[in-house]
mmCIF file of C-alpha atoms in Angstrom:
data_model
loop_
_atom_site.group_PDB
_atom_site.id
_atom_site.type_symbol
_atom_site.label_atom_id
_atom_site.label_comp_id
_atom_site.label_asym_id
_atom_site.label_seq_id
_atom_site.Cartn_x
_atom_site.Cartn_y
_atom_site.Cartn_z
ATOM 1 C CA UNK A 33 157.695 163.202 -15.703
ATOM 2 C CA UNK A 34 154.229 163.140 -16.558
ATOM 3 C CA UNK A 35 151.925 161.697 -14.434
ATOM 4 C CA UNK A 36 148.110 160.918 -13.081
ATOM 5 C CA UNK A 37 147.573 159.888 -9.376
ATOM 6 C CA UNK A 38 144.594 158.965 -8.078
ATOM 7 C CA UNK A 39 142.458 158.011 -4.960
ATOM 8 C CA UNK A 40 143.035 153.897 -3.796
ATOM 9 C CA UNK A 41 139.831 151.850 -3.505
ATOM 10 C CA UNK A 42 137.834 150.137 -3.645
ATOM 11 C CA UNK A 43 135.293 153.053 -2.865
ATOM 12 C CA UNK A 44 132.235 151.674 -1.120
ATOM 13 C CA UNK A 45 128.863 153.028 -0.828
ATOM 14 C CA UNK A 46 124.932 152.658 -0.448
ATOM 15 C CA UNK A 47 122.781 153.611 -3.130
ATOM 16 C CA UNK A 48 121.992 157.499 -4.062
ATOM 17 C CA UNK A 49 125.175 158.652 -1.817
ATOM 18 C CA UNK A 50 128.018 161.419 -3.098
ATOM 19 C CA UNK A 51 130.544 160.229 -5.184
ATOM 20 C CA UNK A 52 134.180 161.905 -5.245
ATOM 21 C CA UNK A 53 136.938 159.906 -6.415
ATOM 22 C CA UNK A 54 140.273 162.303 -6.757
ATOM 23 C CA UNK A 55 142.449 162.790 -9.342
ATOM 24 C CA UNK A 56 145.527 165.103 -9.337
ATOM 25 C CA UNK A 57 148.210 165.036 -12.301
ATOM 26 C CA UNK A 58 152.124 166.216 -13.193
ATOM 27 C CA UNK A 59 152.299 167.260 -16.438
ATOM 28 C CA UNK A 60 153.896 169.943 -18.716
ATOM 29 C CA UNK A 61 152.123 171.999 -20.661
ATOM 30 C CA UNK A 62 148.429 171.732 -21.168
ATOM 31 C CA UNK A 63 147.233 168.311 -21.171
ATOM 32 C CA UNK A 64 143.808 166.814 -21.508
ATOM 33 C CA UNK A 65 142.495 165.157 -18.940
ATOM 34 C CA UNK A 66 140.172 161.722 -18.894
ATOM 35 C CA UNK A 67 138.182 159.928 -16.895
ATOM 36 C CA UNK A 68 137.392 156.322 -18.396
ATOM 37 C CA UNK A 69 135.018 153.842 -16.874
ATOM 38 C CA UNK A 70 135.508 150.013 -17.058
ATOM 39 C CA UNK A 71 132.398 147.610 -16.250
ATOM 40 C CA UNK A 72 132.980 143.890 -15.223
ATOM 41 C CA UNK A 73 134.805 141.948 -17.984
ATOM 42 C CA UNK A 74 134.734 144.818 -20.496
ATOM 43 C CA UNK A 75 137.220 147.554 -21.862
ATOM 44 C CA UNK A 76 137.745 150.762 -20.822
ATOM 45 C CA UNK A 77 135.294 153.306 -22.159
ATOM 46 C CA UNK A 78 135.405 157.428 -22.044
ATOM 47 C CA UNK A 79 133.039 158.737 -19.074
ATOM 48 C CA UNK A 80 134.095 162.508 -19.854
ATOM 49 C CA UNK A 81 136.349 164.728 -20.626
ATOM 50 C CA UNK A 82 137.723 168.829 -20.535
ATOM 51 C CA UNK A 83 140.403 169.733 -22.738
ATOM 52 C CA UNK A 84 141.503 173.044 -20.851
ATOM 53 C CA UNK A 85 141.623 174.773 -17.768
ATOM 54 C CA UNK A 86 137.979 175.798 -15.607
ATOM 55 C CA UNK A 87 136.573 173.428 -18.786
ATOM 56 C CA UNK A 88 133.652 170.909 -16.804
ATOM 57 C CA UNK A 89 133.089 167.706 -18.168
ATOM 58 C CA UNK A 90 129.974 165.868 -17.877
ATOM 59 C CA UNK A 91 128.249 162.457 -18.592
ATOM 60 C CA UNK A 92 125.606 160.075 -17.017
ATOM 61 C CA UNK A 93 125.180 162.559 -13.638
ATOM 62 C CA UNK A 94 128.743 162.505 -13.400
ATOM 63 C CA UNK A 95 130.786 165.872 -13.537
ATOM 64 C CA UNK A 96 134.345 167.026 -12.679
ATOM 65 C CA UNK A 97 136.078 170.547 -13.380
ATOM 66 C CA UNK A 98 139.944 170.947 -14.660
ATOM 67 C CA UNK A 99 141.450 172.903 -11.980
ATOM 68 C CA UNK A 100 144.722 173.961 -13.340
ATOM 69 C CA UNK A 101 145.603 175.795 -10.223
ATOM 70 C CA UNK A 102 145.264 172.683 -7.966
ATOM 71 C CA UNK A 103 146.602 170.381 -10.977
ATOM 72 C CA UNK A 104 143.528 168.083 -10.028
ATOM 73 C CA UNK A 105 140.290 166.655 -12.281
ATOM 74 C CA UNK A 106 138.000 164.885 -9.392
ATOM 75 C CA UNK A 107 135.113 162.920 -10.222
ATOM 76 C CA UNK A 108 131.880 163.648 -8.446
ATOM 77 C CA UNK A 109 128.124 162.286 -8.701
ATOM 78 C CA UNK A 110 125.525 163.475 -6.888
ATOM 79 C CA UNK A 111 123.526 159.920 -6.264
ATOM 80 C CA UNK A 112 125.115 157.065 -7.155
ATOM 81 C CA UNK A 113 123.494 153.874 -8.538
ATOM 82 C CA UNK A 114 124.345 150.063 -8.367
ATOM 83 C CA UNK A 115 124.645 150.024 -11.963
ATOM 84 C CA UNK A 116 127.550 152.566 -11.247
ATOM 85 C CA UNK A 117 129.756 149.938 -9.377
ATOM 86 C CA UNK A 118 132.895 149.756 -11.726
ATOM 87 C CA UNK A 119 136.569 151.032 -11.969
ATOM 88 C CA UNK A 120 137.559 154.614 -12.664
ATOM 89 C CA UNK A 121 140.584 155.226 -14.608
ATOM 90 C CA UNK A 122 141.928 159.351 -14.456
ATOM 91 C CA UNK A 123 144.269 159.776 -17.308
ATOM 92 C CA UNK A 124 145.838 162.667 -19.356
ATOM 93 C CA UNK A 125 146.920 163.025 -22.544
ATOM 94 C CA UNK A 126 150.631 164.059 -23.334
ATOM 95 C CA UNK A 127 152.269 164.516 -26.913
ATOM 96 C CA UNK A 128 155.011 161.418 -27.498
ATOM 97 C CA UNK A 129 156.986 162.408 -30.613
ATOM 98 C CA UNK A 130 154.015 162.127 -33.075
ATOM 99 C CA UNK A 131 151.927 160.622 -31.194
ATOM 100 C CA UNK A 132 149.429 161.563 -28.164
ATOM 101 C CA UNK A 133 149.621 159.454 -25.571
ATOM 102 C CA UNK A 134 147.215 158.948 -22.577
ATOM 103 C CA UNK A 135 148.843 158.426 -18.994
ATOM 104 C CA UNK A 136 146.754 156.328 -16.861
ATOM 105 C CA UNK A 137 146.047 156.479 -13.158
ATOM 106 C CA UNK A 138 145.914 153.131 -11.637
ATOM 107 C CA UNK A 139 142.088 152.970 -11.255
ATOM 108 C CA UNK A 140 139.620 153.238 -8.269
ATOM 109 C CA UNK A 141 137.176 150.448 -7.595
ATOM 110 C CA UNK A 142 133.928 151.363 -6.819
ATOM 111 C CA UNK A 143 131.416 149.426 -5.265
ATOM 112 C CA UNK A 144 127.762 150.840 -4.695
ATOM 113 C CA UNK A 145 125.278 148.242 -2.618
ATOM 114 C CA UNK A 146 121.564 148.534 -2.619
ATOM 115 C CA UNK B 173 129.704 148.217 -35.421
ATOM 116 C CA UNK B 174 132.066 145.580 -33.874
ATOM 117 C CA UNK B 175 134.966 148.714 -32.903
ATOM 118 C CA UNK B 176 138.020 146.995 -31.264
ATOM 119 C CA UNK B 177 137.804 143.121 -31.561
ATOM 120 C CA UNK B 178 140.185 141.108 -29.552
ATOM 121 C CA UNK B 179 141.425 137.852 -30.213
ATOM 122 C CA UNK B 180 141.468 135.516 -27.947
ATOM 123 C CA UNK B 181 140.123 136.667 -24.926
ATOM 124 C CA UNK B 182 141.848 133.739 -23.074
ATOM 125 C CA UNK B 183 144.609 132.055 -22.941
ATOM 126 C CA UNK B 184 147.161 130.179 -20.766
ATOM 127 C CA UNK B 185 150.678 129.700 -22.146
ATOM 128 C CA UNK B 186 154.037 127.625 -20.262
ATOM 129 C CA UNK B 187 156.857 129.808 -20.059
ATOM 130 C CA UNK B 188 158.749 129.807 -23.530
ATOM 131 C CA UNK B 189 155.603 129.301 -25.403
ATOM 132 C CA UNK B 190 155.227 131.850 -28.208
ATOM 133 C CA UNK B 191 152.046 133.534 -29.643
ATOM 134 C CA UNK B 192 149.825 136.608 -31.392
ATOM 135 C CA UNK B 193 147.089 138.610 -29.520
ATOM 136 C CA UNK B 194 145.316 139.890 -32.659
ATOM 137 C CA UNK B 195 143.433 143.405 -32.658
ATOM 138 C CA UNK B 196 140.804 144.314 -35.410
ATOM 139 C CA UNK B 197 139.155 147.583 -35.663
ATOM 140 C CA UNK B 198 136.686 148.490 -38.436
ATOM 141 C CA UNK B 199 136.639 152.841 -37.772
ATOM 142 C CA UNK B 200 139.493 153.309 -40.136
ATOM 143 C CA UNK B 201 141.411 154.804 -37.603
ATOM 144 C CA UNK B 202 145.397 155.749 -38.310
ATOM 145 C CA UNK B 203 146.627 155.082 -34.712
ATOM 146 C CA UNK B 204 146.256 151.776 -32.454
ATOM 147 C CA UNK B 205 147.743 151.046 -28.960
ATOM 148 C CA UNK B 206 148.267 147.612 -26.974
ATOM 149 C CA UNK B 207 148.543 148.510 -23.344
ATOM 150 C CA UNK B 208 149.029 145.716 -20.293
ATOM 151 C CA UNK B 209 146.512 146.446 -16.992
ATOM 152 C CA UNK B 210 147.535 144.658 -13.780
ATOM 153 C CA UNK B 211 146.628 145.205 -10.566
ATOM 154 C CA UNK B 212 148.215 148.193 -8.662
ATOM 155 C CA UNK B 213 149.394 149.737 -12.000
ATOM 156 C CA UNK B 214 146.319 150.760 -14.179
ATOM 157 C CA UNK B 215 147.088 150.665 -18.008
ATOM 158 C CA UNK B 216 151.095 150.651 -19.540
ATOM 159 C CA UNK B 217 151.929 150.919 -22.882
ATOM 160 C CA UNK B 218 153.476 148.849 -24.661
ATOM 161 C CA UNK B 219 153.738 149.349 -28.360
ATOM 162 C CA UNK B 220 151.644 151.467 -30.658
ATOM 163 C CA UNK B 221 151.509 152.357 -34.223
ATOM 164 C CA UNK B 222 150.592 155.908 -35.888
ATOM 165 C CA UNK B 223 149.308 154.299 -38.754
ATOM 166 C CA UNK B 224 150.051 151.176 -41.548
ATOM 167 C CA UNK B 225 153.191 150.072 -41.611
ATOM 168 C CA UNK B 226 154.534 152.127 -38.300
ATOM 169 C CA UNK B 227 155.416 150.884 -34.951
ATOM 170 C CA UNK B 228 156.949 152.284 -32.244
ATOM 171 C CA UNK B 229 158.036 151.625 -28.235
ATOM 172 C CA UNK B 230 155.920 152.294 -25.650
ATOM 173 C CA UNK B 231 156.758 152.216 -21.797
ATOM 174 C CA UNK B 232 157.239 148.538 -20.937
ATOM 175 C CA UNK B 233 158.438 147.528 -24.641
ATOM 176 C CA UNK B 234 160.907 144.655 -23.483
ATOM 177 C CA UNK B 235 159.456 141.178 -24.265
ATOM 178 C CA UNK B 236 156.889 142.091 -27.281
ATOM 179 C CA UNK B 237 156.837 142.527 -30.200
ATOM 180 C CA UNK B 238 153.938 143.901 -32.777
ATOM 181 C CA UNK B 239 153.113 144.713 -36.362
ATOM 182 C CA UNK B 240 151.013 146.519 -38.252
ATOM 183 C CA UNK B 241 150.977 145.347 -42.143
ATOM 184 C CA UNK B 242 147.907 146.302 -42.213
ATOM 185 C CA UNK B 243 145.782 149.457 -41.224
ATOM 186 C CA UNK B 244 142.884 147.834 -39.552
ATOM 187 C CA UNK B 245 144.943 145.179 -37.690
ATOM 188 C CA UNK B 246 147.647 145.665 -35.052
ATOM 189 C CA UNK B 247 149.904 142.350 -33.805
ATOM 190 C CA UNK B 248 150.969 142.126 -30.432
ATOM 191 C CA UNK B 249 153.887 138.859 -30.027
ATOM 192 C CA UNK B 250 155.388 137.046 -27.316
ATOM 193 C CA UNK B 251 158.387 135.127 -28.526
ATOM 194 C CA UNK B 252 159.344 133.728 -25.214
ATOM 195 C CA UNK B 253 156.481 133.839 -22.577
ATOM 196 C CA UNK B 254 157.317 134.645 -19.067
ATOM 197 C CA UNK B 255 155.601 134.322 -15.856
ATOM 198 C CA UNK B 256 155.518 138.290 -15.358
ATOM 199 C CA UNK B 257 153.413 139.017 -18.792
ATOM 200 C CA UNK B 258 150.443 137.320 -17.465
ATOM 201 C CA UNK B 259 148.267 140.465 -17.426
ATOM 202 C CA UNK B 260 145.160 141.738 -19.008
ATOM 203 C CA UNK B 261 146.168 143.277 -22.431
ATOM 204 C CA UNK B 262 144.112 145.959 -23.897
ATOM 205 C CA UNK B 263 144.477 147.178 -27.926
ATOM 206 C CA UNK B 264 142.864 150.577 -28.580
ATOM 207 C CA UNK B 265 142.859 152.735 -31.350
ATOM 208 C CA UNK B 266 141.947 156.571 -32.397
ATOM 209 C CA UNK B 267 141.450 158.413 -35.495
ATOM 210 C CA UNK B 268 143.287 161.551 -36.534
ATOM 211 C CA UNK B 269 142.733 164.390 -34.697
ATOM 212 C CA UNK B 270 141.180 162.976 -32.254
ATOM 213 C CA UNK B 271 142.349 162.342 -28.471
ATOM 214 C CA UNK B 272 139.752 159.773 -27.253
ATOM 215 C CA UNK B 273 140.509 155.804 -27.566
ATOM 216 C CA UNK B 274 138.266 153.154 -28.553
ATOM 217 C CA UNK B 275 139.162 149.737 -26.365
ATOM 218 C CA UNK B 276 138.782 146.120 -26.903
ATOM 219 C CA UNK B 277 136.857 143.857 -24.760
ATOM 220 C CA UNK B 278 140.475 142.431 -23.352
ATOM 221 C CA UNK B 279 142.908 139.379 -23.582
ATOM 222 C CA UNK B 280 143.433 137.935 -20.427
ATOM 223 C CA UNK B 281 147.020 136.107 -20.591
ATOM 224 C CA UNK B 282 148.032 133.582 -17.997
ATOM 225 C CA UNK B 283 152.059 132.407 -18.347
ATOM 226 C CA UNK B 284 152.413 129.495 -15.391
#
């Protein structure tokens, strides 16, 4: 079935380091694929997004490409900032009888120290 | 804009209690979503609705129940609580044609 796996955590690093957190998904057909943020104590909110394949999504420094030939969607940031410490949630979007639904990955925690 | 508003955001239950998590959301959107988060096992559906009236199974269905009488709220029940729903629960909703979700703030649920 469908699916979304994704990188375990938690993810540690200093301040201004690189950032990848991988993503790789099962699906069929031509999903859209997610990656949702959630801060300390709040709800899940959309980082970015591409909705088909080569498509690069982009938000806040953070970018990652939908490779369709590697089924993957990995999350990168160039420097990362204490303020980015959070977890990452990869997801896709599938069609359930009239409904889209989102498959989540199981989230990577990342922690960034000054 | 309040968005998703859920109600309460904590609450500890005894096995075999009953009661509501309430979700409000004020975008007019046609579909809303409860989903449970624990640890290990990101976000599972439970329920969701595709618009007043509606409801439908999610993935981990057995246990809940919900309603959606009206469009801006969506009920999520627990007849009979048991140990294994204490989780985070998360309501989210969308509007039509679009594929992004609007969370609440989260209801964390402890069953001892």
């Amino acid at each position: 079935g469908d699916s979304v796996t994704q990188m375990e955590g938690p993810v540690t690093l200093s301040e201004e380091a690189f950032l990848t957190i991988n993503c790789t998904y099962t699906a069929t057909g031509y999903p859209s694929l997610f990656w949702y943020v959630q801060y300390p104590g709040e709800g899940l909110q959309l980082l970015l997004k591409a909705t088909k394949a080569d498509d690069k999504g982009s938000n806040k420094g953070f970018e990652a490409t939908y490779r369709k030939e590697t089924t993957s969607f990995h999350l990168e940031k160039g420097s990362v900032q204490v303020s980015d410490s959070a977890v990452y949630f990869c997801a896709l979007s599938v069609m359930l009888y009239n409904t889209d639904k989102l498959i989540f990955g199981t989230g990577t925690r990342l922690q960034v120290f000054p | 804009n309040a968005g998703v508003t859920q109600t309460p955001k904590f609450r500890v239950l005894k096995t075999g209690q009953s009661m509501t998590l309430l979700c409000a959301q004020d975008m007019n959107h046609e579909y809303m979503y409860w989903y449970r988060q624990d640890p290990g096992m990101g976000l599972r559906l439970i329920h969701y609705s595709v618009g007043e009236g509606t409801t439908a199974k999610g993935e981990v269905p057995d246990g809940y129940n919900v309603s959606r009488l009206k469009k801006q709220n969506f009920l999520l029940g627990l007849e009979s609580a048991a140990p294994s729903q204490t989780s985070v629960y998360f309501c989210a909703s969308r509007g039509t044609g679009a594929n992004v979700l609007t969370f609440g703030a989260g209801s964390r649920l402890t069953v001892l």
